[in-house]
PDB file of C-alpha atoms in Angstrom:
ATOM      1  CA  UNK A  44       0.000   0.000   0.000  1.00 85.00           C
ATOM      2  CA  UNK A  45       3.147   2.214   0.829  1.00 87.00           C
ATOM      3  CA  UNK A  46       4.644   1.516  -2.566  1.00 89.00           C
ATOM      4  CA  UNK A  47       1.354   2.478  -4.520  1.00 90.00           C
ATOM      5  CA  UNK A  48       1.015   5.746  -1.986  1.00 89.00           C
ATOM      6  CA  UNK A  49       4.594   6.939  -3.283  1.00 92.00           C
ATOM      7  CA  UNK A  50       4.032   5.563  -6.871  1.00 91.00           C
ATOM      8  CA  UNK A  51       0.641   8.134  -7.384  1.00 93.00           C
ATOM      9  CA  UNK A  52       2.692  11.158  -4.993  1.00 93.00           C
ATOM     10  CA  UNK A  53       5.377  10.852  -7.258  1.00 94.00           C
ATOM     11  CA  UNK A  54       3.370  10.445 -10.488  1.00 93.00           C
ATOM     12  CA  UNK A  55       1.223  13.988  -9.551  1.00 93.00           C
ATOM     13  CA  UNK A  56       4.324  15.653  -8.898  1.00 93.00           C
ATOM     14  CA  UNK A  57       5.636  14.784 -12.077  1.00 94.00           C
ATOM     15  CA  UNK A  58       2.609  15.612 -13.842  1.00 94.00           C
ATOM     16  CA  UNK A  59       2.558  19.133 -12.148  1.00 93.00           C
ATOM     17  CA  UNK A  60       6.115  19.446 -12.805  1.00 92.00           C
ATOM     18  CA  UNK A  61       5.898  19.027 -16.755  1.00 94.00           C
ATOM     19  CA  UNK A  62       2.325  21.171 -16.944  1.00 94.00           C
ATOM     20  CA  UNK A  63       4.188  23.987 -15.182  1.00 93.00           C
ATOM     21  CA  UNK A  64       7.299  23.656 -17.340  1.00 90.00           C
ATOM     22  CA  UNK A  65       5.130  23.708 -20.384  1.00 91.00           C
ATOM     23  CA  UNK A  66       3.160  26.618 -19.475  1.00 93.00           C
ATOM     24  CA  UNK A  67       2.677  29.356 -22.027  1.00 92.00           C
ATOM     25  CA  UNK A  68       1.179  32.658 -21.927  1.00 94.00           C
ATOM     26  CA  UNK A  69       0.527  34.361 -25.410  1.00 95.00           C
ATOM     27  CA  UNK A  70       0.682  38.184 -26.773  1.00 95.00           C
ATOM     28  CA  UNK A  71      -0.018  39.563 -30.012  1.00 95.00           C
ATOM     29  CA  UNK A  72       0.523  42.772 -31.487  1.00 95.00           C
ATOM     30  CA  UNK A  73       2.076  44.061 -34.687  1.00 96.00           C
ATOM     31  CA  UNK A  74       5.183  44.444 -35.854  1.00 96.00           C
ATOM     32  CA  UNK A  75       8.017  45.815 -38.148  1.00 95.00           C
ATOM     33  CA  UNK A  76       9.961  42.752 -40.169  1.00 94.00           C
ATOM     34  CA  UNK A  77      13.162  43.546 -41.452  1.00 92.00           C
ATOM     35  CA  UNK A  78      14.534  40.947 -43.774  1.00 87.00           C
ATOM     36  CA  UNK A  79      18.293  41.321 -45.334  1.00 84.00           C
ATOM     37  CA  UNK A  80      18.757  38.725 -47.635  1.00 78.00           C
ATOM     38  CA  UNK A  81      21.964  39.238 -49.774  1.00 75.00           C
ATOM     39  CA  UNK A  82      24.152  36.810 -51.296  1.00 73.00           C
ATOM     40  CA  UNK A  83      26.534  35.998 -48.119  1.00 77.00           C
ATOM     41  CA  UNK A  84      23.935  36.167 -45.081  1.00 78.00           C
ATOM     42  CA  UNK A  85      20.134  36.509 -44.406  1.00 81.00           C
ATOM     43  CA  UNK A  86      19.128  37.941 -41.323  1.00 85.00           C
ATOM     44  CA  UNK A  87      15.380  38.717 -39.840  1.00 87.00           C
ATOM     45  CA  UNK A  88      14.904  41.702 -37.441  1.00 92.00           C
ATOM     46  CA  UNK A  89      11.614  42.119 -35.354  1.00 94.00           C
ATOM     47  CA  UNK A  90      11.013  45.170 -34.054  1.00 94.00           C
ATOM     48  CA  UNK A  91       8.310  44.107 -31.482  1.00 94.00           C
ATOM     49  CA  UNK A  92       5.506  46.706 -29.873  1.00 93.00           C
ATOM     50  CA  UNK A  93       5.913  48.804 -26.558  1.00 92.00           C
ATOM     51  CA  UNK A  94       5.339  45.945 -23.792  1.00 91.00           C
ATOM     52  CA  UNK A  95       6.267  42.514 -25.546  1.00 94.00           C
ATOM     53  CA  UNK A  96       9.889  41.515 -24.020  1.00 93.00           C
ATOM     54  CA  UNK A  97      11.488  38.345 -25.427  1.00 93.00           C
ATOM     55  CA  UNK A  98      13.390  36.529 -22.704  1.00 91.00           C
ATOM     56  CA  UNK A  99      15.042  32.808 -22.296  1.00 90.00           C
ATOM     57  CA  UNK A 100      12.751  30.067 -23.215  1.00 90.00           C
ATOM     58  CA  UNK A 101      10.394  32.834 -25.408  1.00 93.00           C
ATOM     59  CA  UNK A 102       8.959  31.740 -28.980  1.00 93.00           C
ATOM     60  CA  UNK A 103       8.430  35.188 -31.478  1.00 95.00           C
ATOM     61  CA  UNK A 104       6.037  33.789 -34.301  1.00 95.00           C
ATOM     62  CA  UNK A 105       5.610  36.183 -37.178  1.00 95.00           C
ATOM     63  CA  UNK A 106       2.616  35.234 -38.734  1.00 94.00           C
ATOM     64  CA  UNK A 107       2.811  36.586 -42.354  1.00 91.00           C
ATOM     65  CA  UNK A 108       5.635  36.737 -45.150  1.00 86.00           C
ATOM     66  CA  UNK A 109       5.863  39.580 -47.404  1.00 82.00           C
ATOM     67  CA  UNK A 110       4.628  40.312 -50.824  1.00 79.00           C
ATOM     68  CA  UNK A 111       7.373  40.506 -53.347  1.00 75.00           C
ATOM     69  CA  UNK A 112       7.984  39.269 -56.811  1.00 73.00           C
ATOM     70  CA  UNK A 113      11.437  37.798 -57.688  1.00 67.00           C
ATOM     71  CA  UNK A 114      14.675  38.016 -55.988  1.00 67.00           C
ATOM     72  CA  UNK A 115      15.396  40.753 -53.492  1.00 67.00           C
ATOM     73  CA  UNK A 116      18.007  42.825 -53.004  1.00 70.00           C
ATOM     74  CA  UNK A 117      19.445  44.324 -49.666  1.00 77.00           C
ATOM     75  CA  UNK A 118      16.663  44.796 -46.888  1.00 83.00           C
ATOM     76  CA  UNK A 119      13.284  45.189 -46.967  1.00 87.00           C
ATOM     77  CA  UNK A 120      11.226  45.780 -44.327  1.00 89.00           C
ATOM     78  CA  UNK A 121       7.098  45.251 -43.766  1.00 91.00           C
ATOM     79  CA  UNK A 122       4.452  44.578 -41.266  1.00 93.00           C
ATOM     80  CA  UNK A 123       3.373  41.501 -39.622  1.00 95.00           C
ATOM     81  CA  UNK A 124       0.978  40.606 -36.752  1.00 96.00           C
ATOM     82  CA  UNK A 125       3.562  38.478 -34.451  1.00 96.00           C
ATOM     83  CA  UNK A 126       2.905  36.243 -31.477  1.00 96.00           C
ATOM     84  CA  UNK A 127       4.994  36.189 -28.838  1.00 96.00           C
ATOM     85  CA  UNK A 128       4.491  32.687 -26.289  1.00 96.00           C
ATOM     86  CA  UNK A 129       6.361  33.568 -22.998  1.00 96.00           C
ATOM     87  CA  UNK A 130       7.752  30.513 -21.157  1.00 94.00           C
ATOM     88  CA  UNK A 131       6.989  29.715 -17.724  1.00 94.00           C
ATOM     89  CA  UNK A 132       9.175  30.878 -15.012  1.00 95.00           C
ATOM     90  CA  UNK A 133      10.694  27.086 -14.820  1.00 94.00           C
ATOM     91  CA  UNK A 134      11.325  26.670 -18.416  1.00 93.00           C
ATOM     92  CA  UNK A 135      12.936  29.997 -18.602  1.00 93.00           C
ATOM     93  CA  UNK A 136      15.277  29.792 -15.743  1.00 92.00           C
ATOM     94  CA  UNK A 137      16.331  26.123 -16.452  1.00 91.00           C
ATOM     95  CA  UNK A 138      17.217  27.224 -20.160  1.00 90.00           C
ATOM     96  CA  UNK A 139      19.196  30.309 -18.572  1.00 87.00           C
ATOM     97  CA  UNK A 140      21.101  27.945 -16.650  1.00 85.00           C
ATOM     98  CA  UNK A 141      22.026  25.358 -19.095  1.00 85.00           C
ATOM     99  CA  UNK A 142      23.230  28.434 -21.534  1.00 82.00           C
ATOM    100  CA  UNK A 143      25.340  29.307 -19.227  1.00 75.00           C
ATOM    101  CA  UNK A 144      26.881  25.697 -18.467  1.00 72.00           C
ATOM    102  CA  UNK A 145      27.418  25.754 -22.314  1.00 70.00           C
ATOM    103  CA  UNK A 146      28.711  29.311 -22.270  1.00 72.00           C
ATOM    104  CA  UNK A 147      30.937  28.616 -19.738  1.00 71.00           C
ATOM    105  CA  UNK A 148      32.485  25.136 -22.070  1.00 67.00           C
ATOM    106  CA  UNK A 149      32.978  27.184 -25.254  1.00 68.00           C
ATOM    107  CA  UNK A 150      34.992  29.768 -23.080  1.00 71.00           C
ATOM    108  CA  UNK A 151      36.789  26.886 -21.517  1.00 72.00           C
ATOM    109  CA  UNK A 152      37.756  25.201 -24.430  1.00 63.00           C
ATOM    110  CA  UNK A 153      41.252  25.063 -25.833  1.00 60.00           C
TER     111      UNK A 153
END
C-alpha cells in the first residue's frame, strides 16, 4: 500500500512538474519585419511593440511573409501581426542555466 502511496505522490508531482514547465502565456501585437537577404547572409529583425519583451525560453512567431515578386536585393522591411508565447518561469530559468553551463564550455575550451 506504501509503494502504490509513493508511486501516485510521485506520479502527480511529475505531472505538475511538466504542466508547469510547459506553461505558455501568449501576446499579439504588430510588428516591423526587417529581412536582409543578400548573397553571403540573411538575417530577420523584429522590431516588437511597446510591452512585448522576449526573454530565455520565449517563442516570437511572425505570422505573415511579405509580398514581393522575384529576388530581393538588400533589406526590406514590412508589417506583420507576431505572437509572442512567454515561457513559464521554470522553463525559462532552467534554459538560462544550461546556456550558461554551455557558455561557460565554449569559453573553456582550448
Amino acid at each position: 500500500m506504501r509503494v502504490l502511496l509513493s508511486g501516485i505522490i510521485l506520479g502527480a508531482a511529475s505531472a505538475a512538474l511538466w504542466r508547469w514547465y510547459n506553461h505558455q502565456t501568449t501576446q499579439e501585437g504588430e510588428a516591423t519585419v526587417h529581412l536582409q537577404s543578400e548573397h553571403e547572409h540573411f538575417h530577420l529583425h523584429v522590431d516588437l511593440p511597446t510591452g512585448m519583451e522576449v526573454q530565455p525560453g520565449d517563442t516570437v512567431i511572425i505570422e505573415s511573409l511579405p509580398q514581393i515578386e522575384g529576388d530581393t536585393h538588400g533589406e526590406i522591411a514590412y508589417i506583420s501581426k507576431v505572437r509572442l508565447q512567454k515561457a513559464s518561469w521554470l522553463r525559462r530559468n532552467l534554459i538560462k542555466q544550461s546556456s550558461l553551463v554551455e557558455i561557460g564550455e565554449l569559453v573553456e575550451h582550448p
